Amino acid sequence: MATTMYPAKINSPMTLLSAAITAAATTVPVDDADLLPDAPNVATIGRGENCETIYYGAKDGNNLTSVTRGFQGTAAAWVLGESVYRAYTAYDHDTFKSNIEMMLPIGATAYVISANAPTEVKTYGTFLRSLGYNVWVCDGTADNVQIQEALDAAGDAGGGIVHLTVGIYLINTCLKIPHYVTLEGEGFGTIIKLADDSINNSITDKWTRGAVIAPKGAWFSGFITHYTTYGFQIRDLKVDANMAGQTGLTDYDLYGIYCSWSNNERIDNVWVINAYSSGIAIWPSNPAGETYIHGEAIITRCRIENCNGAGSWAGHAGIFVSNGTALPIRVIVSDCMSFGNNIGFAVEDSAGGVLFNNCIGAENTSYGLSFSTQGQATVNGGFFYLNGIDGICVIGAGERFNTLNGVTCFWNGRYGAYLRHDFAVTGGQFINNDDAGIVLDEAYNNVISGAVITGNGASGDATYPYGIYIVRGLLPNQTTITGCFFGNDYYAYRVADCQTYGIYESGECSDVYGISIYTGNTFAVYGSTQIPFHRGASSISIIRNNAGYVTENSGTATLLNANTSVVVAHGCAATPTFISITWAENPTNVIADWWVDTIGATNFTLNGVDPGASNLTFMWKAEVR
């Protein structure tokens, strides 16, 4: 709570005591009380080093009443005619100072005021600066100077908070954040923007170009960056990398926030726009002389837009994560949105483990989420939709040990998800994508369970209008698909040519690639034809207990007298691979020879000798194995 401040009187006019007073008197008589400010207020009696500041609560004519003696200084006896006036007191100074300090964020180590701030705020800031406080006032040109000084001051103090007020901060070189320092704004009204034609000052590229502005072992620097740094945070602000204002941009140029050679960073509630390479790039590593730091990078509640440089590098993404192939460093990305970028979220070399929680990757040029080179990523929930190619895509052949839990991929320009080996997919929805719902390429050691896969391939030019398309397998091919729902209902309409197969094995899925198991799935058809399975050449996949796809059936049939064969409809969804016959009664004539042939997709034929005067009833069982 602010301390009470009392009004001053212009030019501090003086009155005199109209009578002597003791040190204990609580009423002070003066010649003209109107020369003093209205009560309540403070006044000073006497001059020099021994004067006394009093507080008066009221006026009664020319008497000051309800007086607190020795409010500052020592209460004393004063003679008739002593001076009484409203001076600038130590109380005024201390109160003014403490009340202004209360305007600063609690815990802030340094305070930066934008050029757009109200005049009175900048005036207060300048005053505090004159008192020696870590407060900087920007002028809208090269604001990186003031911000960097504030960051360095916090770093020199061993860590702290640098607070930026609402406004636009125009910088022409990257900001470098020291150990344990937090850079915070006041929400998305706090905007840090890279000035036009500042790329050479803002990028340090080890292989190509750029000024080396932070020589601490970083490969490149970005717009906001740090080097061999621990425990920094960025939160509650907006970053505009101003891609359109730069020239000659190539791969690895111009990030929004670039974190290299760092650990234990936190980025929260930051909106990044207009970066060429990535909006936020996390490349944690181990500094020289230190091995296997168990750190983590956490990115939460961020929004990344329009980070879509034209280069060929796979890291042109809203959020790019690569934490090396041998570093046990965890990266967690939660509740983030990535729109209108080349890739929404890109993971590379993620052997240390990457966890995505409830993220949205939508309307990106290529993928909502991509994996390349390595694996060990888990995606919990989230929506990946309206992306130009795939909702989720594995780019590199080496991806492995990834998990998708409850993700939703829909309305993407090609596949819902393009996966390779060692994937676990649990739950989720893959619906209404232009081509296949899920593609498994080099498919082995994959498990898909409990997913809804429907309405895919309805674009009219789909190459693989299937629920799940298994391109080819590699030894040992042990893909399991269980408990999934396959339908061909597209959005609110029933489209005849969508999802023509539920699960489609290509011709390369043969017996030399091992066994896959498809069990407990449901195949539904809405007014058009969805064929549940297409088996690859020589496939030995096990298909069991799938609703809408009968793989085992039985019944009875009769070989009539005067006949030597009977055609039986087996009712299986495919040509049976095994048929057994059990005689229900003895014929009049013993049949010495009988056999089954002409086994087809719908019928089989039992052949034998004429049973004679009586008919011959038998039981049959057909299985697709």
Coordinates of C-alpha atoms in Angstrom, one line a residue:
M1 CA 0.0 0.0 0.0
A2 CA 1.3 3.5 -0.9
T3 CA 2.4 5.8 1.9
T4 CA 0.4 9.1 2.4
M5 CA 1.9 12.0 0.6
Y6 CA 1.0 15.6 1.6
P7 CA 0.6 18.6 -0.8
A8 CA 3.3 21.3 -0.9
K9 CA 2.9 25.1 -1.0
I10 CA 4.4 27.1 -3.9
N11 CA 7.5 29.0 -2.7
S12 CA 7.1 27.7 0.8
P13 CA 5.7 30.9 2.4
M14 CA 6.6 31.4 6.1
T15 CA 4.5 32.4 9.1
L16 CA 5.6 32.9 12.7
L17 CA 4.7 31.5 16.1
S18 CA 2.2 33.9 17.8
A19 CA 3.2 32.5 21.2
A20 CA 5.9 30.4 22.8
I21 CA 5.3 26.6 22.9
T22 CA 6.6 23.8 25.0
A23 CA 8.0 20.5 23.7
A24 CA 4.8 18.8 24.7
A25 CA 2.3 21.3 23.2
T26 CA -0.2 19.7 20.7
T27 CA -1.7 23.1 19.6
V28 CA 0.6 25.4 17.8
P29 CA -0.5 29.1 17.4
V30 CA 0.7 31.1 14.3
D31 CA 0.2 34.5 12.9
D32 CA -1.4 33.4 9.7
A33 CA -2.4 29.8 9.3
D34 CA -3.5 30.4 5.6
L35 CA 0.1 30.5 4.6
L36 CA 0.4 26.8 5.4
P37 CA -1.3 24.0 3.3
D38 CA -4.7 22.7 4.3
A39 CA -4.8 20.0 7.0
P40 CA -3.7 17.3 7.3
N41 CA -0.2 18.1 6.4
V42 CA 3.3 18.7 7.8
A43 CA 5.2 21.8 8.7
T44 CA 8.7 22.7 9.9
I45 CA 9.5 24.9 12.9
G46 CA 12.9 26.6 13.1
R47 CA 15.8 26.7 10.8
G48 CA 19.2 25.0 10.6
E49 CA 20.2 21.5 11.8
N50 CA 17.9 21.5 14.9
C51 CA 14.6 22.3 13.3
E52 CA 11.5 20.1 14.0
T53 CA 8.9 18.7 11.6
I54 CA 5.4 18.5 13.0
Y55 CA 2.2 16.8 11.7
Y56 CA -1.0 18.8 12.1
G57 CA -4.4 17.0 11.7
A58 CA -6.6 20.1 11.6
K59 CA -6.8 24.0 11.7
D60 CA -8.8 26.1 14.1
G61 CA -8.5 29.6 13.0
N62 CA -4.8 30.5 13.3
N63 CA -4.1 27.4 15.5
L64 CA -2.7 24.1 14.2
T65 CA -4.4 21.4 16.1
S66 CA -4.1 17.6 16.6
V67 CA -0.4 18.1 16.3
T68 CA 2.1 15.3 16.4
R69 CA 5.4 16.7 17.8
G70 CA 8.8 15.4 16.6
F71 CA 7.2 13.9 13.4
Q72 CA 10.7 14.2 12.2
G73 CA 13.5 15.7 14.2
T74 CA 13.3 16.2 18.0
A75 CA 10.4 17.9 19.8
A76 CA 11.6 21.1 21.4
A77 CA 10.4 24.3 23.1
W78 CA 10.1 27.3 20.7
V79 CA 10.0 31.0 21.4
L80 CA 7.5 33.6 20.2
G81 CA 8.3 34.7 16.6
E82 CA 10.0 31.4 15.5
S83 CA 9.5 30.5 11.8
V84 CA 6.9 28.0 10.7
Y85 CA 6.7 26.9 7.0
R86 CA 6.0 24.0 4.6
A87 CA 9.5 22.8 3.7
Y88 CA 10.5 19.8 1.4
T89 CA 11.2 17.3 4.1
A90 CA 13.0 13.9 4.5
Y91 CA 9.5 12.5 4.8
D92 CA 8.5 13.9 1.4
H93 CA 11.6 12.4 -0.2
D94 CA 11.3 9.0 1.4
T95 CA 7.6 8.7 0.7
F96 CA 8.0 9.9 -2.9
K97 CA 10.8 7.5 -3.5
S98 CA 9.0 4.5 -1.9
N99 CA 5.7 5.1 -3.7
I100 CA 7.5 5.3 -7.1
E101 CA 9.3 2.1 -6.3
M102 CA 6.0 0.5 -5.7
M103 CA 5.2 1.1 -9.4
L104 CA 8.0 -1.3 -10.3
P105 CA 7.1 -5.0 -10.6
I106 CA 7.6 -6.9 -7.4
G107 CA 11.0 -8.6 -7.6
A108 CA 12.2 -6.8 -10.7
T109 CA 15.9 -6.4 -10.8
A110 CA 15.8 -4.0 -13.7
Y111 CA 13.1 -2.0 -15.3
V112 CA 12.9 -0.9 -19.0
I113 CA 10.4 1.7 -20.1
S114 CA 9.4 1.9 -23.8
A115 CA 9.5 5.1 -25.9
N116 CA 5.7 4.6 -26.2
A117 CA 5.1 4.9 -22.5
P118 CA 3.1 7.9 -21.1
T119 CA 5.2 10.9 -20.3
E120 CA 4.7 10.7 -16.6
V121 CA 6.0 7.1 -16.5
K122 CA 9.1 8.0 -18.4
T123 CA 9.6 11.0 -16.1
Y124 CA 9.4 8.7 -13.1
G125 CA 11.8 6.3 -14.7
T126 CA 14.3 9.1 -15.4
F127 CA 14.0 10.2 -11.8
L128 CA 14.6 6.7 -10.5
R129 CA 17.5 6.4 -12.8
S130 CA 19.0 9.5 -11.3
L131 CA 18.6 7.9 -7.8
G132 CA 20.8 5.0 -9.0
Y133 CA 18.1 2.5 -9.6
N134 CA 18.3 -0.1 -12.5
V135 CA 15.8 1.7 -14.6
W136 CA 16.3 2.5 -18.3
V137 CA 14.1 4.7 -20.6
C138 CA 14.2 3.9 -24.3
D139 CA 13.9 6.4 -27.1
G140 CA 12.7 4.1 -29.9
T141 CA 16.0 3.8 -31.7
A142 CA 18.5 1.1 -30.9
D143 CA 16.5 0.1 -27.8
N144 CA 18.8 -3.0 -27.6
V145 CA 21.3 -0.8 -25.8
Q146 CA 19.1 -0.1 -22.8
I147 CA 17.7 -3.6 -22.7
Q148 CA 21.1 -5.2 -22.9
E149 CA 22.4 -3.0 -20.1
A150 CA 19.5 -4.1 -18.0
L151 CA 20.1 -7.8 -18.8
D152 CA 23.8 -7.4 -18.0
A153 CA 22.9 -5.7 -14.7
A154 CA 20.6 -8.5 -13.7
G155 CA 23.3 -11.0 -14.7
D156 CA 26.0 -9.2 -12.7
A157 CA 23.6 -9.5 -9.7
G158 CA 23.6 -13.2 -10.1
G159 CA 20.2 -13.3 -11.8
G160 CA 16.9 -11.5 -11.6
I161 CA 14.0 -10.1 -13.6
V162 CA 14.2 -7.5 -16.4
H163 CA 10.8 -6.0 -16.8
L164 CA 9.7 -4.3 -20.1
T165 CA 6.7 -2.1 -20.0
V166 CA 4.0 -2.1 -22.8
G167 CA 5.3 -0.6 -26.0
I168 CA 7.4 -1.3 -29.1
Y169 CA 11.1 -1.8 -28.6
L170 CA 13.1 -1.4 -31.8
I171 CA 16.4 -3.2 -31.7
N172 CA 19.2 -3.5 -34.3
T173 CA 21.2 -6.3 -32.7
C174 CA 20.3 -9.5 -30.9
L175 CA 19.7 -9.5 -27.1
K176 CA 21.9 -11.9 -25.1
I177 CA 20.4 -13.2 -21.9
P178 CA 22.8 -14.1 -19.0
H179 CA 22.5 -16.9 -16.5
Y180 CA 19.4 -17.1 -14.3
V181 CA 17.9 -13.9 -15.8
T182 CA 14.2 -13.5 -16.8
L183 CA 13.2 -11.2 -19.6
E184 CA 9.5 -10.4 -19.1
G185 CA 6.9 -8.0 -20.7
E186 CA 3.4 -7.0 -19.8
G187 CA 1.7 -9.2 -22.3
F188 CA 1.6 -9.1 -26.1
G189 CA 1.5 -5.3 -25.9
T190 CA 5.2 -5.5 -25.1
I191 CA 6.7 -5.9 -28.6
I192 CA 10.4 -6.4 -29.4
K193 CA 10.9 -5.8 -33.1
L194 CA 14.1 -6.2 -35.2
A195 CA 14.8 -3.0 -37.2
D196 CA 15.0 -3.1 -41.0
D197 CA 18.3 -4.1 -42.5
S198 CA 19.7 -5.4 -39.2
I199 CA 20.4 -9.0 -40.1
N200 CA 24.2 -8.6 -40.2
N201 CA 24.1 -7.3 -36.6
S202 CA 21.6 -9.9 -35.4
I203 CA 22.9 -13.2 -36.8
T204 CA 26.2 -14.9 -35.9
D205 CA 26.6 -17.7 -38.4
K206 CA 29.7 -19.9 -37.9
W207 CA 29.8 -21.0 -41.5
T208 CA 28.6 -18.1 -43.6
R209 CA 28.2 -14.5 -42.4
G210 CA 27.3 -12.2 -39.6
A211 CA 28.9 -10.2 -36.8
V212 CA 30.2 -12.2 -33.9
I213 CA 28.5 -10.3 -31.1
A214 CA 28.4 -13.0 -28.4
P215 CA 31.6 -15.1 -28.6
K216 CA 30.7 -17.8 -26.1
G217 CA 30.7 -20.8 -28.3
A218 CA 27.3 -20.5 -30.0
W219 CA 27.0 -21.7 -33.6
F220 CA 24.6 -19.0 -34.6
S221 CA 22.7 -16.3 -32.8
G222 CA 19.1 -15.3 -33.4
F223 CA 17.0 -12.3 -32.6
I224 CA 16.9 -13.1 -28.9
T225 CA 19.6 -15.5 -27.9
H226 CA 21.9 -16.8 -25.2
Y227 CA 25.1 -18.8 -25.0
T228 CA 26.3 -21.4 -22.6
T229 CA 23.5 -20.1 -20.3
Y230 CA 21.6 -21.7 -17.5
G231 CA 18.2 -21.0 -16.1
F232 CA 17.0 -18.1 -18.2
Q233 CA 13.4 -17.3 -18.9
I234 CA 11.4 -15.3 -21.5
R235 CA 7.8 -14.6 -20.8
D236 CA 4.7 -12.4 -21.5
L237 CA 5.9 -10.5 -24.6
K238 CA 5.8 -10.5 -28.4
V239 CA 8.7 -10.9 -30.8
D240 CA 8.6 -9.6 -34.3
A241 CA 11.7 -10.8 -36.3
N242 CA 10.6 -8.6 -39.2
M243 CA 11.6 -11.0 -42.0
A244 CA 10.2 -8.6 -44.7
G245 CA 12.6 -5.9 -43.5
Q246 CA 15.7 -8.0 -44.1
T247 CA 17.5 -8.9 -47.3
G248 CA 19.5 -11.8 -48.5
L249 CA 18.2 -14.3 -46.0
T250 CA 19.3 -18.0 -46.4
D251 CA 19.0 -21.2 -44.4
Y252 CA 19.8 -20.8 -40.7
D253 CA 19.2 -17.1 -40.7
L254 CA 16.9 -15.1 -38.5
Y255 CA 15.2 -16.8 -35.7
G256 CA 12.8 -15.3 -33.3
I257 CA 14.3 -16.9 -30.2
Y258 CA 17.4 -19.0 -30.7
C259 CA 18.7 -21.1 -27.8
S260 CA 22.0 -22.8 -28.3
W261 CA 24.5 -24.2 -25.8
S262 CA 22.1 -23.7 -23.0
N263 CA 20.1 -25.6 -20.4
N264 CA 17.1 -25.2 -18.1
E265 CA 15.4 -22.5 -20.1
R266 CA 11.8 -21.5 -19.8
I267 CA 9.8 -19.7 -22.5
D268 CA 6.2 -18.9 -21.6
N269 CA 3.4 -16.9 -23.2
V270 CA 5.5 -15.5 -26.0
W271 CA 4.1 -14.6 -29.4
V272 CA 6.7 -14.9 -32.2
I273 CA 6.1 -13.7 -35.8
N274 CA 8.0 -13.2 -39.0
A275 CA 11.1 -15.3 -38.5
Y276 CA 12.9 -16.8 -41.5
S277 CA 14.2 -20.0 -40.0
S278 CA 12.3 -20.8 -36.8
G279 CA 10.2 -18.8 -34.4
I280 CA 11.7 -20.6 -31.4
A281 CA 14.7 -22.9 -31.9
I282 CA 16.0 -25.1 -29.0
W283 CA 19.4 -26.7 -29.5
P284 CA 20.6 -27.4 -25.9
S285 CA 24.1 -28.8 -25.6
N286 CA 26.9 -29.2 -23.1
P287 CA 29.5 -26.5 -22.7
A288 CA 33.2 -27.2 -22.9
G289 CA 34.4 -29.1 -19.9
E290 CA 31.0 -30.2 -18.8
T291 CA 29.4 -33.6 -19.7
Y292 CA 25.8 -34.8 -19.7
I293 CA 24.1 -32.0 -18.0
H294 CA 20.6 -33.1 -17.0
G295 CA 18.8 -30.0 -17.9
E296 CA 15.5 -29.2 -19.7
A297 CA 13.9 -26.7 -21.9
I298 CA 10.2 -25.9 -21.3
I299 CA 8.1 -24.0 -23.8
T300 CA 4.5 -23.2 -22.7
R301 CA 1.6 -21.2 -24.0
C302 CA 3.4 -19.8 -27.0
R303 CA 2.0 -18.8 -30.4
I304 CA 4.2 -18.9 -33.5
E305 CA 3.1 -17.4 -36.8
N306 CA 4.5 -16.6 -40.3
C307 CA 7.9 -18.2 -39.7
N308 CA 8.1 -19.6 -43.2
G309 CA 11.4 -18.8 -44.9
A310 CA 11.9 -20.1 -48.5
G311 CA 15.0 -22.2 -47.8
S312 CA 15.3 -26.0 -48.0
W313 CA 16.2 -26.7 -44.4
A314 CA 13.8 -28.8 -42.5
G315 CA 14.1 -26.5 -39.5
H316 CA 12.0 -23.7 -41.0
A317 CA 9.4 -24.3 -38.3
G318 CA 7.3 -22.5 -35.7
I319 CA 9.1 -24.4 -33.0
F320 CA 12.3 -26.4 -33.8
V321 CA 13.8 -28.8 -31.3
S322 CA 17.1 -30.6 -31.7
N323 CA 18.8 -31.7 -28.5
G324 CA 21.5 -34.0 -29.9
T325 CA 21.8 -37.7 -30.2
A326 CA 23.6 -38.4 -26.9
L327 CA 22.4 -35.7 -24.4
P328 CA 20.0 -36.7 -21.7
I329 CA 18.2 -33.3 -21.9
R330 CA 14.4 -33.1 -21.9
V331 CA 12.4 -30.7 -24.0
I332 CA 8.8 -30.1 -23.1
V333 CA 6.4 -28.1 -25.4
S334 CA 3.0 -27.6 -23.9
D335 CA -0.2 -25.7 -25.0
C336 CA 1.5 -24.0 -27.9
M337 CA 0.0 -23.0 -31.2
S338 CA 1.9 -22.8 -34.6
F339 CA 0.0 -21.3 -37.6
G340 CA 1.1 -20.3 -41.0
N341 CA 4.7 -21.5 -40.8
N342 CA 6.5 -23.9 -43.1
I343 CA 6.3 -26.6 -40.4
G344 CA 4.3 -26.2 -37.2
F345 CA 6.7 -28.1 -34.9
A346 CA 9.9 -29.9 -36.1
V347 CA 11.9 -32.4 -34.1
E348 CA 15.4 -33.5 -35.0
D349 CA 18.0 -35.5 -33.2
S350 CA 15.7 -36.0 -30.2
A351 CA 17.5 -38.8 -28.4
G352 CA 17.3 -36.8 -25.2
G353 CA 13.5 -37.0 -25.3
V354 CA 10.9 -34.5 -26.4
L355 CA 7.4 -34.2 -25.0
F356 CA 4.5 -32.4 -26.7
N357 CA 1.3 -31.7 -24.7
N358 CA -1.9 -30.3 -26.2
C359 CA -0.3 -28.4 -29.0
I360 CA -2.0 -27.1 -32.2
G361 CA -0.2 -27.2 -35.6
A362 CA -2.5 -25.9 -38.3
E363 CA -2.5 -24.1 -41.7
N364 CA 1.2 -24.7 -42.1
T365 CA 2.7 -25.0 -45.6
S366 CA 3.9 -28.6 -45.2
Y367 CA 3.5 -30.4 -41.8
G368 CA 1.8 -29.8 -38.5
L369 CA 4.5 -31.8 -36.8
S370 CA 7.6 -33.4 -38.3
F371 CA 10.2 -35.9 -37.0
S372 CA 13.6 -36.4 -38.6
T373 CA 16.8 -38.4 -37.8
Q374 CA 16.1 -39.8 -34.4
G375 CA 13.2 -40.5 -32.1
Q376 CA 12.1 -40.8 -28.5
A377 CA 9.3 -38.2 -28.7
T378 CA 5.9 -38.4 -27.1
V379 CA 2.9 -36.4 -28.3
N380 CA 0.0 -36.2 -25.9
G381 CA -3.2 -34.8 -27.3
G382 CA -3.2 -31.9 -29.7
F383 CA -4.7 -31.0 -33.1
F384 CA -2.9 -31.0 -36.4
Y385 CA -5.1 -29.9 -39.3
L386 CA -5.4 -28.0 -42.5
N387 CA -1.7 -28.4 -43.2
G388 CA -0.5 -28.4 -46.8
I389 CA 0.9 -32.0 -46.7
D390 CA 0.6 -34.1 -43.6
G391 CA -0.7 -33.5 -40.1
I392 CA 2.3 -35.5 -38.6
C393 CA 5.2 -36.7 -40.8
V394 CA 8.4 -38.6 -40.3
I395 CA 10.9 -37.1 -42.7
G396 CA 14.0 -39.2 -41.9
A397 CA 14.3 -43.0 -42.2
G398 CA 15.8 -43.4 -38.8
E399 CA 12.9 -42.2 -36.7
R400 CA 12.0 -44.6 -33.9
F401 CA 10.5 -45.0 -30.4
N402 CA 7.9 -42.3 -30.7
T403 CA 4.4 -42.3 -29.2
L404 CA 1.2 -40.5 -30.2
N405 CA -1.5 -40.4 -27.5
G406 CA -4.9 -39.1 -28.4
V407 CA -3.8 -36.8 -31.3
T408 CA -6.3 -35.5 -33.8
C409 CA -5.2 -35.1 -37.5
F410 CA -7.9 -33.9 -39.9
W411 CA -8.4 -32.0 -43.2
N412 CA -4.7 -32.2 -44.1
G413 CA -3.6 -32.0 -47.8
R414 CA -2.2 -35.5 -47.9
Y415 CA -2.0 -37.9 -45.0
G416 CA -3.2 -37.6 -41.4
A417 CA 0.1 -39.1 -40.3
Y418 CA 3.0 -40.5 -42.2
L419 CA 5.0 -42.8 -39.8
R420 CA 7.8 -45.3 -40.0
H421 CA 8.9 -47.9 -37.5
D422 CA 8.7 -48.2 -33.7
F423 CA 5.6 -46.0 -33.3
A424 CA 2.9 -46.5 -30.7
V425 CA -0.4 -44.8 -31.6
T426 CA -3.0 -44.9 -28.8
G427 CA -6.5 -43.4 -29.4
G428 CA -6.9 -40.2 -31.4
Q429 CA -8.7 -39.4 -34.6
F430 CA -7.4 -39.5 -38.2
I431 CA -10.3 -38.2 -40.2
N432 CA -11.2 -36.5 -43.5
N433 CA -7.6 -36.2 -44.8
D434 CA -7.3 -35.8 -48.5
D435 CA -5.4 -39.1 -48.9
A436 CA -4.7 -41.9 -46.4
G437 CA -5.5 -41.5 -42.7
I438 CA -2.2 -43.2 -41.6
V439 CA 0.7 -44.4 -43.7
L440 CA 3.2 -46.9 -42.2
D441 CA 6.3 -46.9 -44.4
E442 CA 9.1 -49.5 -43.5
A443 CA 6.5 -50.6 -41.0
Y444 CA 7.7 -52.8 -38.2
N445 CA 7.3 -52.8 -34.5
N446 CA 4.3 -50.5 -34.7
V447 CA 1.2 -50.6 -32.5
I448 CA -2.0 -48.7 -33.4
S449 CA -4.9 -49.1 -30.9
G450 CA -8.2 -47.5 -30.2
A451 CA -8.1 -44.9 -32.9
V452 CA -10.9 -43.5 -35.1
I453 CA -9.9 -43.6 -38.7
T454 CA -12.6 -42.5 -41.1
G455 CA -13.5 -40.5 -44.1
N456 CA -10.0 -40.3 -45.6
G457 CA -9.2 -40.1 -49.3
A458 CA -12.2 -38.1 -50.3
S459 CA -10.3 -35.4 -52.3
G460 CA -11.2 -37.0 -55.6
D461 CA -7.5 -37.4 -56.6
A462 CA -6.3 -39.5 -53.7
T463 CA -3.5 -41.9 -54.5
Y464 CA -4.2 -44.1 -51.4
P465 CA -7.8 -43.6 -50.2
Y466 CA -7.3 -45.9 -47.3
G467 CA -7.7 -45.8 -43.5
I468 CA -4.2 -47.2 -42.9
Y469 CA -1.8 -47.8 -45.8
I470 CA 1.1 -50.2 -45.0
V471 CA 3.6 -49.4 -47.7
R472 CA 6.2 -52.1 -47.0
G473 CA 7.7 -53.9 -44.1
L474 CA 11.2 -54.7 -43.0
L475 CA 12.3 -57.6 -40.8
P476 CA 10.8 -58.2 -38.4
N477 CA 7.4 -56.8 -39.5
Q478 CA 5.3 -57.0 -36.3
T479 CA 2.7 -54.3 -36.7
T480 CA -0.4 -54.7 -34.5
I481 CA -3.6 -52.8 -35.2
T482 CA -6.3 -53.4 -32.7
G483 CA -9.5 -51.9 -31.3
C484 CA -9.8 -49.2 -34.0
F485 CA -12.8 -47.9 -35.8
F486 CA -12.8 -47.6 -39.6
G487 CA -15.5 -45.8 -41.4
N488 CA -16.0 -43.9 -44.7
D489 CA -18.1 -41.1 -43.4
Y490 CA -16.6 -37.8 -44.6
Y491 CA -17.4 -34.8 -42.4
A492 CA -21.2 -34.4 -42.4
Y493 CA -21.6 -36.2 -45.7
R494 CA -21.3 -39.8 -46.9
V495 CA -18.9 -39.8 -49.8
A496 CA -19.0 -42.9 -52.0
D497 CA -15.3 -42.9 -53.0
C498 CA -13.6 -42.1 -49.7
Q499 CA -11.7 -44.7 -47.7
T500 CA -12.1 -47.6 -50.0
Y501 CA -10.1 -49.9 -47.8
G502 CA -9.8 -49.9 -44.0
I503 CA -6.3 -51.5 -43.9
Y504 CA -4.3 -51.9 -47.1
E505 CA -1.1 -53.9 -47.3
S506 CA 1.0 -53.1 -50.4
G507 CA 2.4 -55.9 -52.5
E508 CA 5.7 -55.6 -50.6
C509 CA 4.1 -56.8 -47.4
S510 CA 4.8 -60.5 -47.9
D511 CA 5.6 -63.4 -45.7
V512 CA 9.4 -62.7 -45.8
Y513 CA 8.7 -59.6 -43.7
G514 CA 7.1 -61.4 -40.7
I515 CA 3.7 -61.3 -39.2
S516 CA 1.3 -58.5 -38.5
I517 CA -1.8 -58.8 -36.3
Y518 CA -5.2 -57.1 -37.0
T519 CA -7.7 -57.9 -34.3
G520 CA -10.7 -56.4 -32.6
N521 CA -11.3 -53.6 -35.1
T522 CA -14.7 -52.4 -36.4
F523 CA -15.3 -51.7 -40.1
A524 CA -18.4 -49.7 -40.9
V525 CA -19.9 -48.8 -44.3
Y526 CA -22.2 -45.8 -44.8
G527 CA -24.1 -46.4 -48.1
S528 CA -20.9 -47.0 -50.1
T529 CA -18.3 -49.8 -50.1
Q530 CA -15.4 -49.9 -47.7
I531 CA -13.4 -53.1 -48.0
P532 CA -11.9 -53.8 -44.6
F533 CA -8.6 -55.4 -45.8
H534 CA -6.3 -55.7 -48.7
R535 CA -3.6 -58.2 -48.0
G536 CA -0.2 -58.0 -49.6
A537 CA 1.1 -60.8 -51.8
S538 CA 1.9 -63.9 -49.8
S539 CA 0.9 -62.0 -46.6
I540 CA 0.7 -64.1 -43.5
S541 CA -0.9 -61.4 -41.4
I542 CA -3.3 -62.7 -38.7
I543 CA -6.8 -61.2 -39.0
R544 CA -9.2 -62.1 -36.2
N545 CA -12.4 -60.9 -34.5
N546 CA -13.0 -57.8 -36.5
A547 CA -16.6 -56.5 -36.7
G548 CA -17.6 -56.1 -40.3
Y549 CA -14.9 -58.6 -41.5
V550 CA -15.8 -62.3 -41.0
T551 CA -12.7 -64.5 -40.8
E552 CA -14.4 -67.6 -39.3
N553 CA -17.8 -69.0 -40.1
S554 CA -19.6 -72.4 -39.8
G555 CA -22.9 -74.1 -40.7
T556 CA -24.6 -77.2 -42.1
A557 CA -25.3 -78.2 -45.7
T558 CA -26.8 -81.2 -47.5
L559 CA -25.6 -83.3 -50.4
L560 CA -28.9 -84.5 -51.9
N561 CA -29.5 -87.9 -53.3
A562 CA -28.8 -88.3 -57.0
N563 CA -26.1 -85.5 -56.6
T564 CA -22.3 -85.7 -56.5
S565 CA -21.6 -82.1 -55.4
V566 CA -23.0 -79.2 -53.4
V567 CA -22.0 -75.5 -53.5
V568 CA -21.8 -73.9 -50.0
A569 CA -21.8 -70.1 -49.3
H570 CA -19.1 -69.7 -46.6
G571 CA -19.9 -66.1 -45.6
C572 CA -16.3 -65.2 -45.0
A573 CA -14.9 -61.8 -46.0
A574 CA -12.2 -63.4 -48.0
T575 CA -11.3 -66.7 -49.6
P576 CA -10.9 -69.2 -46.8
T577 CA -7.5 -70.8 -46.3
F578 CA -8.9 -73.7 -44.2
I579 CA -12.2 -75.7 -44.5
S580 CA -13.2 -78.7 -42.3
I581 CA -16.1 -81.1 -42.9
T582 CA -17.8 -83.3 -40.3
W583 CA -20.6 -85.7 -41.3
A584 CA -23.8 -85.3 -39.4
E585 CA -25.3 -88.7 -40.4
N586 CA -24.4 -91.9 -42.2
P587 CA -25.4 -92.1 -45.8
T588 CA -27.3 -95.0 -47.3
N589 CA -24.4 -95.6 -49.5
V590 CA -21.0 -95.2 -48.0
I591 CA -19.0 -92.4 -49.7
A592 CA -15.6 -93.8 -50.2
D593 CA -14.2 -90.6 -51.7
W594 CA -15.1 -86.9 -51.1
W595 CA -13.2 -83.7 -51.4
V596 CA -13.5 -79.9 -51.4
D597 CA -12.6 -77.7 -54.3
T598 CA -13.5 -74.5 -56.1
I599 CA -12.8 -72.5 -52.9
G600 CA -13.5 -68.8 -53.8
A601 CA -14.3 -65.5 -52.2
T602 CA -18.0 -66.5 -51.6
N603 CA -18.4 -70.2 -52.0
F604 CA -16.7 -73.6 -51.8
T605 CA -17.8 -77.0 -53.4
L606 CA -18.1 -80.3 -51.6
N607 CA -17.7 -83.2 -54.1
G608 CA -18.4 -87.0 -53.5
V609 CA -20.4 -90.0 -54.8
D610 CA -24.2 -90.1 -55.0
P611 CA -25.4 -90.7 -51.4
G612 CA -28.2 -92.9 -52.7
A613 CA -31.8 -93.0 -51.5
S614 CA -31.2 -90.6 -48.6
N615 CA -29.6 -87.1 -48.4
L616 CA -26.3 -86.5 -46.6
T617 CA -26.1 -83.7 -44.1
F618 CA -22.7 -82.4 -43.0
M619 CA -21.3 -79.6 -40.8
W620 CA -18.6 -77.3 -42.2
K621 CA -16.3 -74.7 -40.8
A622 CA -14.4 -72.1 -42.9
E623 CA -11.5 -70.0 -41.7
V624 CA -9.4 -67.2 -43.2
R625 CA -6.0 -67.7 -41.7

